[in-house]
Amino acid sequence: MHERSLVQNLLKQVRQIVAEQGGGCVSEICVQAGDLSGVEPLLFAAAFEEMVPAVFSEECQLKLDLVPVTAVCAHCQHEFEVLDFQFHCPECQSGSVDVIQGDDLQLISITLEPKDSHEGVSA
Amino acid sequence: MSQQTIIVKRDVQAEQKADAEVERVRLGRRGTLVVNLLSSPGSGKTSLLEETARHFAGRRSMAVLVGDLETDRDAQRLAPLVPVAQLTTGGACHLELPLVQRGLTALGDPAVDFLFIENVGNLVCPASHDLAEHLRVVLISTTEGDDKPGKYPKMFRTSQAMLITKLDLLPHVPFSVEAVTADAQRIQSALQVFACCSLTGSGIQEWCDFLEEQHQLQLAAYHEPAGNR
Ligand SMILES: [Zn+2]
């Protein structure tokens, strides 16, 4: 269960971005977890629920989208969705393929509420 | 003033990956190949390291960082053979770079030929954490069944080698070297596969030859002026 460590990295990143924006109240954090990210969505959401109140306002929502694994063939450049973790090009059968999406956890966006309607977040 | 959405689109582990890359380059430039060993508990990582240390004795220098949830038993076994530091995760299921760096400091940051990281026994979480390794090796013992690659795809996708251990038990267990190899290579076609038995020493020579070859191959990139790692 390493989701706590991932949530910690996420919240640190969000806090930095909020500081760059000059503060604000974070109402939503959108993330995308790939099928090959090693993230278990339920565990991630539970870790988020538990850890977020210490950092942001309790109304801060998590939006977690799952994305399939996409790869591109190094031989014929065919782009395809990797099904059942079979990393072979369906066009030329080559096993030399590079994953271009779905192997990481991405912070997609942050929604900030105007400063005057809530207490500012210190970063 | 109204609500504002800031588009970020950044890897949550970007900072950790960048730190790992800096450390990888530092260690590579001075001639240390970092090998991250991952497996389920009880697959024989410590026995393999004992055999590796005996094989390299007097010819190649090595050090080991042992990741353990609580105890230091594995470190104690290795201590008479090689410099070893214990990394106790306090129950956490995987190692992270800062802990590895602390272990290196505890060892006096030795300029060894090989630095082995014996990761915590777990095939899920460690796969998502870059420990500055040049080589990631997944161990699978003949006693744990040959259906592991499909269950833990990320581990096999991100490893460069698979080492089948406890080969001596093969006649007694339902395990097919061919099936597990085919399965793993469907996930990572470039995966190199070795089989060994620490008890009899079979396959240790091939494993150590592979390490020597990787040492030369991977670290050569750091000596080229326009190396792209
Ligand atoms: Zn192709």
Coordinates of C-alpha atoms and ligand atoms in Angstrom, one line a residue:
Chain A
M1 CA 0.0 0.0 0.0
H2 CA 2.0 2.9 -1.3
E3 CA -0.9 5.2 -2.1
R4 CA -0.2 7.3 1.0
S5 CA 3.2 8.2 -0.4
L6 CA 1.6 9.1 -3.7
V7 CA -1.0 11.3 -2.1
Q8 CA 1.7 13.0 -0.1
N9 CA 3.6 13.8 -3.4
L10 CA 0.4 15.0 -4.9
L11 CA -0.6 17.4 -2.1
K12 CA 3.0 18.8 -2.0
Q13 CA 2.7 19.5 -5.7
V14 CA -0.7 21.1 -5.4
R15 CA 0.5 23.3 -2.5
Q16 CA 3.4 24.6 -4.6
I17 CA 1.1 25.5 -7.5
V18 CA -1.4 27.2 -5.2
A19 CA 1.5 29.3 -3.8
E20 CA 2.6 30.2 -7.3
Q21 CA -0.9 31.4 -8.0
G22 CA -0.8 33.6 -4.9
G23 CA -3.0 31.4 -2.7
G24 CA -6.6 30.4 -2.8
C25 CA -8.9 27.7 -1.6
V26 CA -8.6 24.4 -3.5
S27 CA -12.0 22.9 -4.1
E28 CA -11.1 20.2 -6.6
I29 CA -8.0 18.2 -7.6
C30 CA -8.2 16.2 -10.8
V31 CA -5.8 13.3 -11.3
Q32 CA -5.5 10.6 -13.9
A33 CA -4.2 7.1 -13.0
G34 CA -3.0 4.8 -15.7
D35 CA -3.8 1.1 -15.7
L36 CA 0.0 0.7 -15.4
S37 CA 0.5 3.3 -12.7
G38 CA 0.5 0.9 -9.8
V39 CA -2.3 3.0 -8.2
E40 CA -5.2 1.2 -6.6
P41 CA -8.1 3.7 -7.0
L42 CA -9.9 2.8 -3.8
L43 CA -6.8 2.9 -1.7
F44 CA -5.8 6.1 -3.3
A45 CA -9.2 7.7 -2.6
A46 CA -9.1 6.5 1.0
A47 CA -5.6 7.9 1.5
F48 CA -6.7 11.2 0.0
E49 CA -9.7 11.5 2.3
E50 CA -7.6 10.8 5.3
M51 CA -4.7 13.1 4.4
V52 CA -6.3 16.1 2.6
P53 CA -7.9 17.8 5.7
A54 CA -4.5 18.4 7.2
V55 CA -3.4 20.3 4.1
F56 CA -6.5 21.9 2.5
S57 CA -10.1 22.7 3.4
E58 CA -12.3 19.7 3.9
E59 CA -14.4 20.5 0.9
C60 CA -11.6 19.7 -1.4
Q61 CA -12.8 17.0 -3.7
L62 CA -10.8 14.4 -5.5
K63 CA -11.6 13.5 -9.1
L64 CA -9.8 10.4 -10.1
D65 CA -10.0 9.2 -13.7
L66 CA -8.6 5.9 -14.9
V67 CA -6.8 5.9 -18.3
P68 CA -6.0 2.8 -20.4
V69 CA -2.4 2.0 -21.4
T70 CA -1.5 3.3 -24.8
A71 CA 1.7 2.4 -26.7
V72 CA 3.4 3.2 -29.9
C73 CA 5.3 0.5 -32.0
A74 CA 9.0 1.3 -32.4
H75 CA 8.9 -0.6 -35.8
C76 CA 5.8 0.7 -37.6
Q77 CA 4.8 3.6 -35.4
H78 CA 1.3 2.2 -35.0
E79 CA -0.4 3.6 -31.9
F80 CA -2.6 1.2 -30.0
E81 CA -4.3 0.5 -26.7
V82 CA -2.6 -2.2 -24.7
L83 CA -5.2 -4.8 -23.8
D84 CA -4.6 -7.4 -21.0
F85 CA -1.0 -6.1 -20.6
Q86 CA 0.1 -7.7 -23.9
F87 CA 2.7 -5.4 -25.1
H88 CA 2.8 -6.4 -28.8
C89 CA 2.0 -4.3 -31.8
P90 CA -1.3 -5.6 -33.3
E91 CA -0.1 -4.5 -36.8
C92 CA 3.4 -6.0 -37.1
Q93 CA 3.6 -8.2 -33.9
S94 CA 6.7 -6.4 -32.7
G95 CA 7.3 -6.5 -29.0
S96 CA 9.4 -3.3 -29.2
V97 CA 6.8 -0.8 -28.1
D98 CA 6.9 2.3 -26.0
V99 CA 4.2 3.2 -23.5
I100 CA 3.0 6.7 -24.2
Q101 CA 0.1 6.9 -21.7
G102 CA -1.1 5.0 -18.7
D103 CA 2.0 4.2 -16.8
D104 CA 1.9 7.1 -14.4
L105 CA -0.2 9.1 -12.1
Q106 CA -0.8 12.6 -13.4
L107 CA -2.0 15.8 -11.7
I108 CA -4.4 17.2 -14.4
S109 CA -5.9 20.3 -12.9
I110 CA -6.7 22.2 -9.7
T111 CA -9.8 24.3 -9.2
L112 CA -9.3 27.3 -7.0
E113 CA -12.0 29.3 -5.3
P114 CA -11.6 33.1 -5.0
K115 CA -9.7 34.1 -2.0
D116 CA -12.3 36.4 -0.6
S117 CA -15.0 33.8 -0.3
H118 CA -12.8 31.4 1.8
E119 CA -9.9 31.6 4.1
G120 CA -6.7 31.7 2.1
V121 CA -4.4 28.6 2.1
S122 CA -1.0 29.2 3.4
A123 CA 1.6 27.4 1.4
Chain B
M1 CA -13.5 37.1 -8.8
S2 CA -14.8 33.6 -9.9
Q3 CA -13.6 30.1 -9.7
Q4 CA -10.5 29.3 -11.6
T5 CA -9.2 26.0 -13.0
I6 CA -5.5 25.6 -13.4
I7 CA -4.4 23.0 -15.9
V8 CA -1.3 21.2 -14.7
K9 CA -0.8 17.9 -16.5
R10 CA 2.2 16.8 -14.6
D11 CA 3.5 13.4 -13.3
V12 CA 2.8 13.3 -9.6
Q13 CA 6.2 11.6 -9.1
A14 CA 8.1 14.0 -11.5
E15 CA 10.2 15.4 -8.7
Q16 CA 11.1 12.0 -7.3
K17 CA 12.0 10.7 -10.8
A18 CA 14.2 13.7 -11.4
D19 CA 16.0 13.2 -8.1
A20 CA 16.5 9.5 -8.9
E21 CA 18.0 10.4 -12.3
V22 CA 20.5 12.8 -10.7
E23 CA 21.6 10.1 -8.3
R24 CA 21.8 7.5 -11.1
V25 CA 24.1 9.7 -13.1
R26 CA 26.3 10.5 -10.1
L27 CA 26.7 6.8 -9.2
G28 CA 27.1 5.7 -12.8
R29 CA 29.8 8.3 -13.5
R30 CA 32.0 7.0 -10.7
G31 CA 31.5 3.4 -11.8
T32 CA 28.8 2.0 -9.6
L33 CA 26.1 0.0 -11.2
V34 CA 22.9 0.1 -9.0
V35 CA 20.8 -3.1 -9.1
N36 CA 17.3 -3.0 -7.6
L37 CA 16.1 -6.5 -6.7
L38 CA 12.4 -7.0 -6.4
S39 CA 10.3 -10.1 -5.5
S40 CA 7.7 -11.6 -3.3
P41 CA 8.8 -12.4 0.3
G42 CA 11.0 -15.5 0.5
S43 CA 12.1 -15.7 -3.1
G44 CA 15.7 -16.0 -2.2
K45 CA 17.1 -12.5 -2.6
T46 CA 19.5 -12.8 0.4
S47 CA 20.8 -16.2 -0.7
L48 CA 21.4 -14.9 -4.2
L49 CA 23.3 -12.0 -2.8
E50 CA 25.4 -14.3 -0.6
E51 CA 26.3 -16.4 -3.6
T52 CA 27.0 -13.2 -5.7
A53 CA 29.3 -11.9 -3.0
R54 CA 31.2 -15.2 -2.9
H55 CA 31.5 -15.2 -6.7
F56 CA 32.8 -11.6 -6.8
A57 CA 35.1 -11.9 -3.7
G58 CA 38.5 -10.4 -4.4
R59 CA 37.6 -9.4 -8.0
R60 CA 34.7 -7.0 -7.8
S61 CA 33.5 -4.8 -5.0
M62 CA 29.9 -4.6 -3.9
A63 CA 27.7 -3.3 -1.2
V64 CA 24.1 -4.1 -0.2
L65 CA 21.2 -2.0 1.1
V66 CA 18.7 -4.3 2.6
G67 CA 15.1 -3.1 2.8
D68 CA 13.1 -4.7 5.5
L69 CA 9.8 -4.0 7.2
E70 CA 11.1 -4.4 10.7
T71 CA 13.9 -6.8 11.3
D72 CA 17.6 -6.8 10.3
R73 CA 18.0 -10.6 9.9
D74 CA 18.8 -10.4 6.2
A75 CA 21.4 -7.7 6.8
Q76 CA 23.0 -9.8 9.5
R77 CA 23.4 -12.7 7.1
L78 CA 25.2 -10.6 4.6
A79 CA 27.3 -8.6 6.9
P80 CA 30.2 -11.1 7.2
L81 CA 30.5 -11.0 3.4
V82 CA 30.0 -7.4 2.2
P83 CA 29.4 -3.9 3.5
V84 CA 25.7 -3.8 4.2
A85 CA 23.3 -1.2 5.6
Q86 CA 19.8 -1.9 6.8
L87 CA 16.9 0.2 5.7
T88 CA 14.0 -0.3 8.0
T89 CA 10.8 1.0 6.4
G90 CA 8.8 0.8 9.7
G91 CA 6.2 -1.3 8.0
A92 CA 6.0 0.5 4.7
C93 CA 5.7 -1.8 1.7
H94 CA 8.4 -0.2 -0.5
L95 CA 11.6 1.8 -0.5
E96 CA 12.0 5.3 -1.6
L97 CA 15.1 7.2 -2.8
P98 CA 15.7 9.3 0.4
L99 CA 15.9 6.1 2.4
V100 CA 18.4 4.6 -0.1
Q101 CA 20.5 7.8 0.1
R102 CA 20.5 7.6 3.9
G103 CA 21.7 3.9 3.6
L104 CA 24.5 5.0 1.2
T105 CA 25.6 7.7 3.6
A106 CA 25.6 5.1 6.5
L107 CA 28.0 3.0 4.4
G108 CA 30.3 5.9 3.8
D109 CA 29.2 6.3 0.2
P110 CA 31.6 3.7 -1.0
A111 CA 32.7 3.7 -4.7
V112 CA 31.9 0.0 -5.2
D113 CA 31.4 -1.7 -8.6
F114 CA 27.9 -2.9 -7.7
L115 CA 25.4 -1.5 -5.3
F116 CA 22.5 -3.9 -4.7
I117 CA 19.2 -2.8 -3.3
E118 CA 17.3 -5.7 -1.7
N119 CA 13.8 -4.2 -1.9
V120 CA 11.0 -5.1 0.4
G121 CA 9.3 -8.3 -0.6
N122 CA 6.3 -7.1 -2.6
L123 CA 5.6 -7.2 -6.3
V124 CA 3.2 -4.2 -6.4
C125 CA 4.4 -1.0 -4.8
P126 CA 8.2 -1.1 -5.4
A127 CA 7.5 -1.2 -9.1
S128 CA 6.3 2.4 -9.0
H129 CA 9.4 3.9 -7.2
D130 CA 12.6 4.8 -9.0
L131 CA 15.6 4.1 -6.6
A132 CA 18.2 5.4 -9.0
E133 CA 18.8 1.9 -10.3
H134 CA 20.5 1.1 -13.6
L135 CA 19.1 -2.4 -13.6
R136 CA 15.8 -3.7 -12.2
V137 CA 15.7 -7.4 -11.7
V138 CA 12.6 -9.3 -10.6
L139 CA 13.1 -12.6 -8.9
I140 CA 10.5 -15.4 -9.0
S141 CA 11.0 -18.7 -7.2
T142 CA 9.8 -22.0 -8.6
T143 CA 7.7 -22.5 -5.4
E144 CA 5.5 -19.4 -6.0
G145 CA 3.7 -20.5 -9.2
D146 CA 4.3 -19.4 -12.8
D147 CA 1.4 -17.1 -13.1
K148 CA 3.0 -14.1 -11.5
P149 CA 3.8 -12.0 -14.6
G150 CA 0.1 -11.5 -15.6
K151 CA -0.8 -10.6 -12.0
Y152 CA 1.9 -8.0 -11.6
P153 CA 2.4 -6.5 -15.0
K154 CA 4.0 -3.3 -14.0
M155 CA 6.8 -5.1 -12.2
F156 CA 7.6 -7.2 -15.2
R157 CA 7.1 -4.3 -17.7
T158 CA 9.6 -2.1 -15.8
S159 CA 12.3 -4.8 -15.2
Q160 CA 15.2 -5.6 -17.5
A161 CA 15.8 -9.1 -16.2
M162 CA 13.9 -11.9 -14.5
L163 CA 15.7 -14.4 -12.4
I164 CA 14.1 -17.7 -11.6
T165 CA 15.3 -19.0 -8.3
K166 CA 15.2 -22.3 -6.4
L167 CA 15.7 -24.2 -9.6
D168 CA 16.5 -27.3 -7.6
L169 CA 12.9 -27.6 -6.6
L170 CA 11.6 -27.7 -10.2
P171 CA 11.0 -31.5 -10.2
H172 CA 8.7 -31.1 -7.2
V173 CA 6.5 -28.1 -8.0
P174 CA 4.0 -27.3 -10.8
F175 CA 6.1 -24.6 -12.4
S176 CA 7.1 -24.2 -16.0
V177 CA 10.1 -22.1 -16.9
E178 CA 9.0 -21.9 -20.5
A179 CA 5.5 -20.7 -19.6
V180 CA 6.6 -18.0 -17.1
T181 CA 9.2 -16.8 -19.6
A182 CA 6.7 -16.6 -22.4
D183 CA 4.3 -14.8 -20.2
A184 CA 6.8 -12.3 -18.9
Q185 CA 8.2 -11.6 -22.4
R186 CA 4.7 -10.8 -23.7
I187 CA 4.7 -8.0 -21.1
Q188 CA 8.4 -7.0 -21.7
S189 CA 9.9 -8.4 -24.9
A190 CA 13.4 -7.3 -24.0
L191 CA 13.3 -9.0 -20.6
Q192 CA 16.4 -11.2 -20.1
V193 CA 15.7 -14.4 -18.3
F194 CA 18.1 -16.4 -16.0
A195 CA 17.6 -19.4 -13.8
C196 CA 19.7 -20.3 -10.8
C197 CA 19.9 -22.2 -7.6
S198 CA 21.8 -20.6 -4.7
L199 CA 22.0 -23.9 -2.9
T200 CA 24.0 -25.7 -5.6
G201 CA 25.4 -22.6 -7.2
S202 CA 24.0 -23.5 -10.6
G203 CA 23.4 -20.4 -12.8
I204 CA 25.3 -18.1 -10.5
Q205 CA 28.1 -17.8 -13.1
E206 CA 25.7 -16.8 -15.8
W207 CA 24.0 -14.3 -13.4
C208 CA 27.3 -12.7 -12.5
D209 CA 28.4 -12.6 -16.2
F210 CA 25.3 -10.7 -16.9
L211 CA 26.0 -8.2 -14.1
E212 CA 29.5 -7.7 -15.5
E213 CA 28.1 -7.2 -19.0
Q214 CA 25.5 -4.7 -17.8
H215 CA 28.2 -2.8 -15.8
Q216 CA 30.2 -2.3 -18.9
L217 CA 27.2 -1.6 -21.2
Q218 CA 25.3 0.8 -19.0
L219 CA 28.1 2.7 -17.5
A220 CA 29.8 3.3 -20.8
A221 CA 27.1 5.8 -21.6
Y222 CA 28.4 8.1 -18.8
H223 CA 31.9 8.3 -20.3
E224 CA 30.7 9.4 -23.7
P225 CA 30.8 13.2 -24.0
A226 CA 27.3 13.2 -25.7
G227 CA 25.8 10.3 -23.6
N228 CA 22.1 10.7 -23.6
R229 CA 21.3 9.2 -20.1
Ligands
ZN1 ZN 4.2 -2.3 -35.3

